[in-house]
Coordinates of C-alpha atoms and ligand atoms in Angstrom, one line a residue:
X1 CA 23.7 -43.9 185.7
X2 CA 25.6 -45.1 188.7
X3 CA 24.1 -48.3 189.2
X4 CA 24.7 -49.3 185.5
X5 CA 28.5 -47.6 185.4
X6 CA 28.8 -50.4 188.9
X7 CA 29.8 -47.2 190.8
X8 CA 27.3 -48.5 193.0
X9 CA 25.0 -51.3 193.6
X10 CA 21.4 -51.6 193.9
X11 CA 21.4 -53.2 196.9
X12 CA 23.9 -50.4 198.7
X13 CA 21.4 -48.2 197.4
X14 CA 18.5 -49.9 199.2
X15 CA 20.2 -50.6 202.5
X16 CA 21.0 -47.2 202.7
X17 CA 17.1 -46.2 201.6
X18 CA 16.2 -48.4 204.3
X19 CA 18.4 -47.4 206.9
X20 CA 17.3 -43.9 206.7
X21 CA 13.9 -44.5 206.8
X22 CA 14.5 -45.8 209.9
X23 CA 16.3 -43.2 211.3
X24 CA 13.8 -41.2 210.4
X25 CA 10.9 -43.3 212.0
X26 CA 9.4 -40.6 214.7
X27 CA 8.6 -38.8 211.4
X28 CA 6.0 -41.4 211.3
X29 CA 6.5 -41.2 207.1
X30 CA 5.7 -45.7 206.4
X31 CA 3.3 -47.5 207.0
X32 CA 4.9 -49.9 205.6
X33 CA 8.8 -51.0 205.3
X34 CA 9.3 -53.6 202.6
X35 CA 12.7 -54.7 203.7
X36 CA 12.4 -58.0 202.7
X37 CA 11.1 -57.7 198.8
X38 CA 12.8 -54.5 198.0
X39 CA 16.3 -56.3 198.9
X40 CA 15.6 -59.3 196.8
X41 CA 14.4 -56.9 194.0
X42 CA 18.2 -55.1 194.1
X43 CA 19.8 -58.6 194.5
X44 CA 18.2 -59.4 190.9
X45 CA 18.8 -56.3 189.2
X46 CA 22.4 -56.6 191.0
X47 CA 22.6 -60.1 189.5
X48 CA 21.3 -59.1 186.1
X49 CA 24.1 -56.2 185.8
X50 CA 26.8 -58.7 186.9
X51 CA 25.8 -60.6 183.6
X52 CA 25.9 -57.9 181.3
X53 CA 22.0 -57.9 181.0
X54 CA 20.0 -54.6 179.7
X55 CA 18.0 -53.1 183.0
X56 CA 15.7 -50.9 182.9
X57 CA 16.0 -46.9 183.4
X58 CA 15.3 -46.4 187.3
X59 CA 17.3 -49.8 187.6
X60 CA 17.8 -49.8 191.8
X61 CA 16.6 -46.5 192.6
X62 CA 14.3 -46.9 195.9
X63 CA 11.1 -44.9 195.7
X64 CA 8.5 -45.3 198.0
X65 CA 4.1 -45.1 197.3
X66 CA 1.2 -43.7 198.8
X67 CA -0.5 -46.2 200.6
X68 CA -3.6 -46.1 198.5
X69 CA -1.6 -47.9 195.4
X70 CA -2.4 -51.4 195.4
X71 CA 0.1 -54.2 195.3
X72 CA 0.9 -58.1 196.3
X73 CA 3.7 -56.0 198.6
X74 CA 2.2 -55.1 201.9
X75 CA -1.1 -54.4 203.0
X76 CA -2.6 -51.3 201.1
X77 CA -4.2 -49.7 203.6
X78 CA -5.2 -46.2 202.5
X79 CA -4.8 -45.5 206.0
X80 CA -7.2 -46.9 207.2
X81 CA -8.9 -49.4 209.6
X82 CA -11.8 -50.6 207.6
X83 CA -8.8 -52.2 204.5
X84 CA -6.2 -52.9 206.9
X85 CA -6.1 -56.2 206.8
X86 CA -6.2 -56.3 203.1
X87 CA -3.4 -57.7 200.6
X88 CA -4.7 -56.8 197.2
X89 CA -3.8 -59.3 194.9
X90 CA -3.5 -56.7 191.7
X91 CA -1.1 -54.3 191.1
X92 CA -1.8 -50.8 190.2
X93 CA -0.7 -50.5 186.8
X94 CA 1.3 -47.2 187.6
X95 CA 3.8 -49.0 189.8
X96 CA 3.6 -52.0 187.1
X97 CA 5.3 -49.1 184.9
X98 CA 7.6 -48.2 187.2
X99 CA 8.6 -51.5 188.5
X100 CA 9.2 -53.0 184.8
X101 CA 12.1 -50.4 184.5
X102 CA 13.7 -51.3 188.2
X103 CA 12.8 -48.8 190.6
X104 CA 12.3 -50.9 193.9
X105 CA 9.6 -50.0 196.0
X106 CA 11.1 -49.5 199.8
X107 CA 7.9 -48.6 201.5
X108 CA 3.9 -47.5 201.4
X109 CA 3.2 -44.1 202.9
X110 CA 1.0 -42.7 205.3
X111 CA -1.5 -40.5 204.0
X112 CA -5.0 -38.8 205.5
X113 CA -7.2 -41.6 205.4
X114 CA -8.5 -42.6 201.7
X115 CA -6.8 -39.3 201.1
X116 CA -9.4 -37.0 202.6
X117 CA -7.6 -34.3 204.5
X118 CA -5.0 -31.5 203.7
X119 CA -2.3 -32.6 206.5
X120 CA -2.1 -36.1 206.9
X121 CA -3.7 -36.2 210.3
X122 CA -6.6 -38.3 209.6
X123 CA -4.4 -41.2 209.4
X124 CA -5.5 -44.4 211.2
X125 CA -1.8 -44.7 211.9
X126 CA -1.2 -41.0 213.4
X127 CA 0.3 -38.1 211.7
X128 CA 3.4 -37.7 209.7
X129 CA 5.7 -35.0 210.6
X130 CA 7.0 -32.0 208.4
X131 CA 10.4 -32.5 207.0
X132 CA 11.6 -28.8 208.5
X133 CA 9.4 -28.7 211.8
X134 CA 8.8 -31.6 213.6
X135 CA 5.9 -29.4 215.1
X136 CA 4.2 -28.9 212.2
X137 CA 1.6 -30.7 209.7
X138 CA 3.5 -32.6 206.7
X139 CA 0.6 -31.0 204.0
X140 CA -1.7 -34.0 202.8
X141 CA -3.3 -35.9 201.6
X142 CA 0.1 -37.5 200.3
X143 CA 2.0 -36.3 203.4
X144 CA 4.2 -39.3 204.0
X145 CA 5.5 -39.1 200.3
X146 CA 6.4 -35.7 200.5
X147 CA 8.2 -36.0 203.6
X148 CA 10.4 -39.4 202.1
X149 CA 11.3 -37.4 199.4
X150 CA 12.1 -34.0 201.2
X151 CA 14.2 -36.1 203.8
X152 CA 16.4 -37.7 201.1
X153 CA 14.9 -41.2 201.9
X154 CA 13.9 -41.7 198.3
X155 CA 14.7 -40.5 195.1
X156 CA 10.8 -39.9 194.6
X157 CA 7.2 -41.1 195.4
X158 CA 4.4 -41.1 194.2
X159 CA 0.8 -39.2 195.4
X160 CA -2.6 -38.8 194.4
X161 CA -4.0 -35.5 193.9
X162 CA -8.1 -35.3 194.0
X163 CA -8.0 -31.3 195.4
X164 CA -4.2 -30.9 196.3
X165 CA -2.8 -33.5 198.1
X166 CA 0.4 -33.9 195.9
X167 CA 0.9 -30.2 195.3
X168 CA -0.2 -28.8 198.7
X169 CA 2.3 -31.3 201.0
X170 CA 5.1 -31.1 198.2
X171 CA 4.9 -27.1 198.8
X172 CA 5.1 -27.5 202.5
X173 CA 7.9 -29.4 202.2
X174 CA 9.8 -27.4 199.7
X175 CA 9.7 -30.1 196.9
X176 CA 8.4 -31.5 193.3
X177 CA 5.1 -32.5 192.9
X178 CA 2.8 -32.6 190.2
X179 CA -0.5 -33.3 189.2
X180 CA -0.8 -33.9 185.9
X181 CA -4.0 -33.3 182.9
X182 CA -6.8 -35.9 184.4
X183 CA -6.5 -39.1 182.7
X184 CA -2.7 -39.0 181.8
X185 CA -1.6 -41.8 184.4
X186 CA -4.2 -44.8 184.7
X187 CA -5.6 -44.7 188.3
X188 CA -6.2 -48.9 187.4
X189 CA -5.1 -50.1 190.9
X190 CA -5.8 -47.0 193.2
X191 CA -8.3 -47.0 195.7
X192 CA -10.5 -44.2 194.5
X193 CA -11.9 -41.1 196.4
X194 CA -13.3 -38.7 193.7
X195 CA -13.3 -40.7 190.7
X196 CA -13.8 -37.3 188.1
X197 CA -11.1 -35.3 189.6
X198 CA -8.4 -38.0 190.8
X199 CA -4.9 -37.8 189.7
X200 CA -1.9 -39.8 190.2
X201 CA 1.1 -38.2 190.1
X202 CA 4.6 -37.8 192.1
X203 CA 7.0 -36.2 194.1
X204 CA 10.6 -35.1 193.1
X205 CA 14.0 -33.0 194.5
X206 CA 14.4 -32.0 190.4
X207 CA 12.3 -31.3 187.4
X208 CA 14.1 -33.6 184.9
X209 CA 12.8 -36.5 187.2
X210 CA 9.3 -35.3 186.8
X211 CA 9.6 -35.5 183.4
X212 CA 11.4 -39.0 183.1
X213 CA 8.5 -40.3 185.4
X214 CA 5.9 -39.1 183.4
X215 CA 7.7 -40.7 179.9
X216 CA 7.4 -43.6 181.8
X217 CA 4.1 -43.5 183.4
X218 CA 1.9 -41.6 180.9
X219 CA -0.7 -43.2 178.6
X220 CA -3.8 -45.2 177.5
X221 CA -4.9 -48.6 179.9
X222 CA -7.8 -50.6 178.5
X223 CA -8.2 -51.1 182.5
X224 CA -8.8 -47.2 183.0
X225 CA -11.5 -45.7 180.3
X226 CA -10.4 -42.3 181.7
X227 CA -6.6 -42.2 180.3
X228 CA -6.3 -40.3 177.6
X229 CA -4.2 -41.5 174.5
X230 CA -0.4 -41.1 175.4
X231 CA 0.2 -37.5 174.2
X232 CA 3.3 -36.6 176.9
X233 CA 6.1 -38.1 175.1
X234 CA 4.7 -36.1 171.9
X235 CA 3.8 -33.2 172.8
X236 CA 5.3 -30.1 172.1
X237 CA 7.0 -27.9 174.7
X238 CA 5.8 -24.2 173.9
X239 CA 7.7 -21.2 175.0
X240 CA 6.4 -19.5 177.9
X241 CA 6.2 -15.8 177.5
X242 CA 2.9 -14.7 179.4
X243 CA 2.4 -15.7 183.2
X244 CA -0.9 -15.2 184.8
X245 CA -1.3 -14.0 188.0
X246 CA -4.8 -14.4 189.8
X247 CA -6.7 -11.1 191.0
X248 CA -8.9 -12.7 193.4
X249 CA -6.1 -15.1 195.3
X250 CA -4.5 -11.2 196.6
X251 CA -7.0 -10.9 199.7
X252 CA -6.3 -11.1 203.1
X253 CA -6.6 -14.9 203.9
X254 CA -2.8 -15.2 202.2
X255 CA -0.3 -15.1 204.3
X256 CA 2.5 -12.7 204.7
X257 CA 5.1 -15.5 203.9
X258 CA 3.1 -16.8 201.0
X259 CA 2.6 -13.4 199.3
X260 CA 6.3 -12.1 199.6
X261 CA 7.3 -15.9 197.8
X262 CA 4.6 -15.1 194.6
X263 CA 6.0 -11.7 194.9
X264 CA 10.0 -12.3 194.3
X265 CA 8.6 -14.9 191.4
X266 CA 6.8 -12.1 189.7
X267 CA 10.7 -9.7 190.1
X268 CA 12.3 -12.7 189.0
X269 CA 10.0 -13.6 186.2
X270 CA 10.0 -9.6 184.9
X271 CA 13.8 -9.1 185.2
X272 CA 14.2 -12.5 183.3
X273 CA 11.7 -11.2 179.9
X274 CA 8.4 -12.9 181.0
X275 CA 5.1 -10.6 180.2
X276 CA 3.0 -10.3 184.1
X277 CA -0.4 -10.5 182.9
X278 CA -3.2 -9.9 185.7
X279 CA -6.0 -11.8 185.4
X280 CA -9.6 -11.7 187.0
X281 CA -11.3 -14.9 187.5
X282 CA -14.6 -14.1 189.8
X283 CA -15.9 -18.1 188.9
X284 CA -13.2 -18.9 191.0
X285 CA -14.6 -18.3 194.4
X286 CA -17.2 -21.1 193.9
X287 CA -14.4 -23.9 193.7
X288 CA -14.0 -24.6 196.9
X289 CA -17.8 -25.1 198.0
X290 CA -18.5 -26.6 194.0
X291 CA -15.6 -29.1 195.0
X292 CA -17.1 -30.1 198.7
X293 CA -20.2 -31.2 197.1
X294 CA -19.0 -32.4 194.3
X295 CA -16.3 -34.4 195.7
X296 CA -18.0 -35.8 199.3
X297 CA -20.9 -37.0 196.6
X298 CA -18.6 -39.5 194.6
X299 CA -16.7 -40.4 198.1
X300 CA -20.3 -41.3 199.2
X301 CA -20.5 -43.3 195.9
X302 CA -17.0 -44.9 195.8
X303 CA -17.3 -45.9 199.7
X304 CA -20.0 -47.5 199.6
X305 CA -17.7 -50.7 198.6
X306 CA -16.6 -51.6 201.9
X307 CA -19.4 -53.0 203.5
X308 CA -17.6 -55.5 205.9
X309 CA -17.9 -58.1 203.5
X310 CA -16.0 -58.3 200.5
X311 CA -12.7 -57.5 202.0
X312 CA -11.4 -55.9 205.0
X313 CA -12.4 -55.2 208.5
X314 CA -15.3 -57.0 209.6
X315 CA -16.6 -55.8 213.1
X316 CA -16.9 -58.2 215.8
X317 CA -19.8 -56.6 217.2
X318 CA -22.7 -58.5 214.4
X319 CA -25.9 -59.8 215.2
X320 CA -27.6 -59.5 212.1
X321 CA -27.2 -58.9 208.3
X322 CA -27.3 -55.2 208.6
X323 CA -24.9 -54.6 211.5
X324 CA -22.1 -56.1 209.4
X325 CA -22.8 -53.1 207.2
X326 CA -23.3 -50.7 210.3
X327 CA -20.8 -52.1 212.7
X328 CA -18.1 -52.6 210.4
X329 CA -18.5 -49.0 208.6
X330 CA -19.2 -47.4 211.6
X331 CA -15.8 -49.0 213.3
X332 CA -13.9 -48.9 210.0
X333 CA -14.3 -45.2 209.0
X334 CA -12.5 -42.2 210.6
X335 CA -14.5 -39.2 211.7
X336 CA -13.5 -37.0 208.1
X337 CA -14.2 -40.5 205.8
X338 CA -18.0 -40.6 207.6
X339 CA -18.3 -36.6 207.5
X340 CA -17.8 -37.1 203.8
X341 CA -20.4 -39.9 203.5
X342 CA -23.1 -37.7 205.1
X343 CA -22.5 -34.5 202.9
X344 CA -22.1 -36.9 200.1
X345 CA -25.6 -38.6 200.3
X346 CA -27.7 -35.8 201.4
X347 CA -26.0 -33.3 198.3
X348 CA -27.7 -36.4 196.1
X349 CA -30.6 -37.2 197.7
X350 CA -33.7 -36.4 195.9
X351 CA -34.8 -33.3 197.7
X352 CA -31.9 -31.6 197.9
X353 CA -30.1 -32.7 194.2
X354 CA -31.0 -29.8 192.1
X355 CA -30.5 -27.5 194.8
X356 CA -26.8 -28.3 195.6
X357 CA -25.2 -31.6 193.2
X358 CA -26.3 -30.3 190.1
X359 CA -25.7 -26.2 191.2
X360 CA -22.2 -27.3 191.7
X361 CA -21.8 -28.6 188.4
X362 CA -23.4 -25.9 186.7
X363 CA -20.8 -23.9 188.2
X364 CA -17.9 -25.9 187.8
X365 CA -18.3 -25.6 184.1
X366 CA -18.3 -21.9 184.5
X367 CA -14.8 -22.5 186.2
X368 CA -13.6 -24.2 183.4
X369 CA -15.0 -21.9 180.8
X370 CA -13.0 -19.2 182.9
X371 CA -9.7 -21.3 182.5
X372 CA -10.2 -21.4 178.8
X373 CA -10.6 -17.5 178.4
X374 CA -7.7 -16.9 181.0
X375 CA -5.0 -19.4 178.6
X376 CA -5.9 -17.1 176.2
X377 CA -4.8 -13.9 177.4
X378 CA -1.4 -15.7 179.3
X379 CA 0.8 -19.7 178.3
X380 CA 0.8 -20.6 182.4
X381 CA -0.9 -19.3 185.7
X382 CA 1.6 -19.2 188.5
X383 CA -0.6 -19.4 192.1
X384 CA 0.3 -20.2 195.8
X385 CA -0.5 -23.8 196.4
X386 CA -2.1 -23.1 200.1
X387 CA -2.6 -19.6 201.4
X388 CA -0.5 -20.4 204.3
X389 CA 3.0 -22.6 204.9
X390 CA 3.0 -25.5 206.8
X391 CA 0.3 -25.2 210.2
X392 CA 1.0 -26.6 213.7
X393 CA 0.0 -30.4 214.5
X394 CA -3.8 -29.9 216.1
X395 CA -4.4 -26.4 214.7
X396 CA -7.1 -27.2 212.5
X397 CA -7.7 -30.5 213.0
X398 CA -11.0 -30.2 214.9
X399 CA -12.5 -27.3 212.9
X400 CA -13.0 -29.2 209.3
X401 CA -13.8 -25.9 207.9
X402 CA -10.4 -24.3 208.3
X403 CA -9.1 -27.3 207.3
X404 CA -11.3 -27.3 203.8
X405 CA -10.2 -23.5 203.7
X406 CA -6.6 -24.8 203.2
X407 CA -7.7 -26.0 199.7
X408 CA -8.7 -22.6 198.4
X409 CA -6.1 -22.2 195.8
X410 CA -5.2 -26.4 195.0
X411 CA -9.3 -27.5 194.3
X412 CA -10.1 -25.1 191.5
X413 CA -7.6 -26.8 188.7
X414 CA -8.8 -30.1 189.9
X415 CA -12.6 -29.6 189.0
X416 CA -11.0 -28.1 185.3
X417 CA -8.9 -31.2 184.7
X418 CA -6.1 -29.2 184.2
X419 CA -2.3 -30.2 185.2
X420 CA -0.9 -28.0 188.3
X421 CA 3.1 -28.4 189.4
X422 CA 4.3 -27.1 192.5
X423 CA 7.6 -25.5 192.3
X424 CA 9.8 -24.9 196.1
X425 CA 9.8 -21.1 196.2
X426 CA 12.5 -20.7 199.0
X427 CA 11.7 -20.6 202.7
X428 CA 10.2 -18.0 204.3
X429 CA 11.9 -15.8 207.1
X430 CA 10.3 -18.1 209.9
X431 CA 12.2 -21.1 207.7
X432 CA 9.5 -22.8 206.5
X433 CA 9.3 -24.0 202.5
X434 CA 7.2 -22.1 200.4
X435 CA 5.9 -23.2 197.2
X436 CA 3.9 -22.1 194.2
X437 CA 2.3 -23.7 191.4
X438 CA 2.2 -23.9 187.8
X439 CA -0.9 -24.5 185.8
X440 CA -1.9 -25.2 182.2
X441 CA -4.3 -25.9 179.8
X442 CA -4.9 -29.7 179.5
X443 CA -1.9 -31.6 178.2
X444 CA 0.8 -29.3 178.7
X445 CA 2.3 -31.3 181.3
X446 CA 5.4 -31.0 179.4
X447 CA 5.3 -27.1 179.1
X448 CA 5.0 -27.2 182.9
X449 CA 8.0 -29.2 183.7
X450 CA 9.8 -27.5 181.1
X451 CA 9.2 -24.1 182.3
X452 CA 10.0 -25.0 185.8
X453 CA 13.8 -25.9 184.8
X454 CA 13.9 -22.6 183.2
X455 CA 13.2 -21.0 187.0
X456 CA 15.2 -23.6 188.5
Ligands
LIG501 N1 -7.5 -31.6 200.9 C1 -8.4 -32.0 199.9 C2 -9.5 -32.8 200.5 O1 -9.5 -33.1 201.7 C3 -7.8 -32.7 198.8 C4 -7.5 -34.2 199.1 C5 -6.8 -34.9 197.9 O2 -6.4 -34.3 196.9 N2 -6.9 -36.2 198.0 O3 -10.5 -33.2 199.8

């Protein structure tokens, strides 16, 4: 480690995070810069080496968050109006991991407003830019982390992943990213949007880095009931020999770009040993309407929170006891938060409930039950993360059903539980990164990361 071997200092380090996140700033990637704390955090780990003290294993590496991870440092903002003027006295115990082995914290990133979105243009803040066209969408929800990584800003970041948002921008910026099994990283901390699908997870230039960050991040937190019992550090890594391709994700809504990338894995994968096996998965084609019921219904639920009263924004425009709720929702919100709302109550109101909330579910467990038949015939799926690379700023923005339609292929893993890793996959001939993912069965995290520095 250069830091420990004094090659370098923590504090070099972090200047030179710093400075490039400014040079960077049209890409619009922080919402916040913490100049001040992450300098003092080098200074003491800086201080600490200097006396021969033990530091911990990211000691002075600069990483940046998602802006939905709270933390005394800055205001967590989820990008949005309605907590921005909130300091959260907690910290998320995630970045409590990380933190207690020295990576310093340089910045919060922008993100599609309490991460609903697939580009990162329902930001309160604006959109972030794509690390290869300053024209294009940066993927979201996570879009900001993607791009700090992909720009060499960082060493990694961290996302959250509810239907894609770590996998989809880390494949359009030709990155890391993984979502790992639900419940192996406690979400203690994070503000939630779907609370039976949401992942934390991160963004990395290298596989090995994945796997150090999940060592140090995995495991049980009495302050997250979901997190599973650590099982990373012990699980086995089993020898891929079958990869899965999907049927039913070969249709004409793929592009050109995204099917030549899938394609040249598949040589690769065949002149390197690996057994193609085909797979049909008709369940599948429900995911993406099972997820936007599903998912808008516990957004309705987990939103409900911010009422103007506990914490953040507080219209001005009150007269009475209910237009603090009204005023300060209606002002707080973004257009795709209150869209969600709306779907989210009617899909659980009484008349409508059996009809669509508890159809979905129905079918969501035949999407699982089809996972557990497919990891039977194959070890790992590989899949494009989006059907297409990277889309123009303001191309889908205003039709929220193309947008959803971006989520085809990232949703249907998340309503299973199951881990998904997006590997880069080259760029395509119009230079835009192309990635693909990885999936398991639950806990083979591991296997995943593994198997991706075998195709490295
Ligand atoms: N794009 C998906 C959505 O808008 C996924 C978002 C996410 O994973 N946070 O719901």
């Amino acid at each position: 480690m250069k830091i420990a071997n004094k090659t370098v200092t923590a504090t070099q380090l972090v200047k030179d995070a710093l400075e490039k996140a400014k040079h960077f700033e049209e890409y619009n990637i922080f919402t916040f810069l913490n100049e001040e704390g992450a300098l003092r955090k080098a200074a003491e780990i800086d201080a600490k080496i200097a006396k021969g003290e033990k530091v911990g294993k990211l000691a002075g590496v600069p990483y940046a968050f998602k802006d939905n991870f709270l933390s005394p440092e800055g205001p967590t903002t989820a990008s949005s109006k309605i907590l921005s003027p909130l300091v959260s006295p907690i910290t998320a115990t995630a970045i409590k991991k990380l933190e207690a082995e020295g990576a310093i914290m340089i910045g919060r990133t922008n993100m599609d407003s309490f991460a609903h979105g697939s580009s990162t243009e329902n930001s309160y803040f604006g959109p972030t830019l794509n690390s290869a066209d300053k024209t294009r969408v940066a993927g979201g929800s996570s879009g900001g982390s993607a791009v700090a990584v992909a720009l060499d800003i960082v060493e990694f970041a961290t996302g959250t992943d509810t239907g894609g948002s770590i996998r989809q921008p880390a494949s359009f910026n030709g990155i890391y990213g993984l979502k790992p099994t639900y419940g192996t990283i406690s979400r203690y901390g994070v503000v939630a949007m779907a609370s039976s699908t949401d992942c934390i997870g991160f963004f990395t230039k290298t596989p090995d880095d994945m796997d150090l960050l999940m060592s140090i991040t995995a495991g049980q937190d009495a302050n997250d009931l979901t997190t599973l019992p650590d099982y990373y550090e012990t699980s086995e890594i089993k020898e891929v020999k079958k990869v899965g391709i999907i049927k039913e994700f070969d249709n004409d809504s793929v592009s050109s770009e995204l099917k030549s990338a899938l394609n040249k894995k598949v040589d690769q994968l065949k002149k390197q040993g690996y057994e193609i096996v085909e797979l049909s998965m008709p369940a599948l084609k429900y995911a993406l309407a099972v997820y936007y019921i599903i998912v808008p219904a516990e957004i309705a639920s987990n939103l409900s929170r911010y009422d103007g009263i506990r914490y953040g924004y507080r219209s001005d425009n009150i007269t009475d006891l209910e237009s603090i709720y009204t005023s300060s929702r209606n002002e707080g919100f973004m257009d795709e938060n209150k869209r969600r709302i709306m779907i989210g109550n009617f899909v659980l109101s009484s008349g409508f409930y059996d009809a669509y909330y508890l159809k979905a579910q129905k079918a969501r467990t035949l999407i699982i039950k089809e996972y557990e038949e497919a990891f039977k015939k194959c070890d790992v799926i590989l899949t494009p993360v989006a059907p297409n690379q990277a889309f123009k700023l303001g191309e889908k923005i205003n039709d929220p059903v193309s947008m959803y339609l971006e989520d085809v292929m990232s949703v249907p893993i998340n309503l299973a539980g199951l881990p998904g890793l997006t590997i880069p996959a080259g760029t395509g001939e119009n230079g835009l990164p192309t990635g693909l993912q990885l999936i398991g069965p639950r806990r083979s995290d591991k296997t995943l990361i593994n198997f991706a520095k075998e195709l490295a």
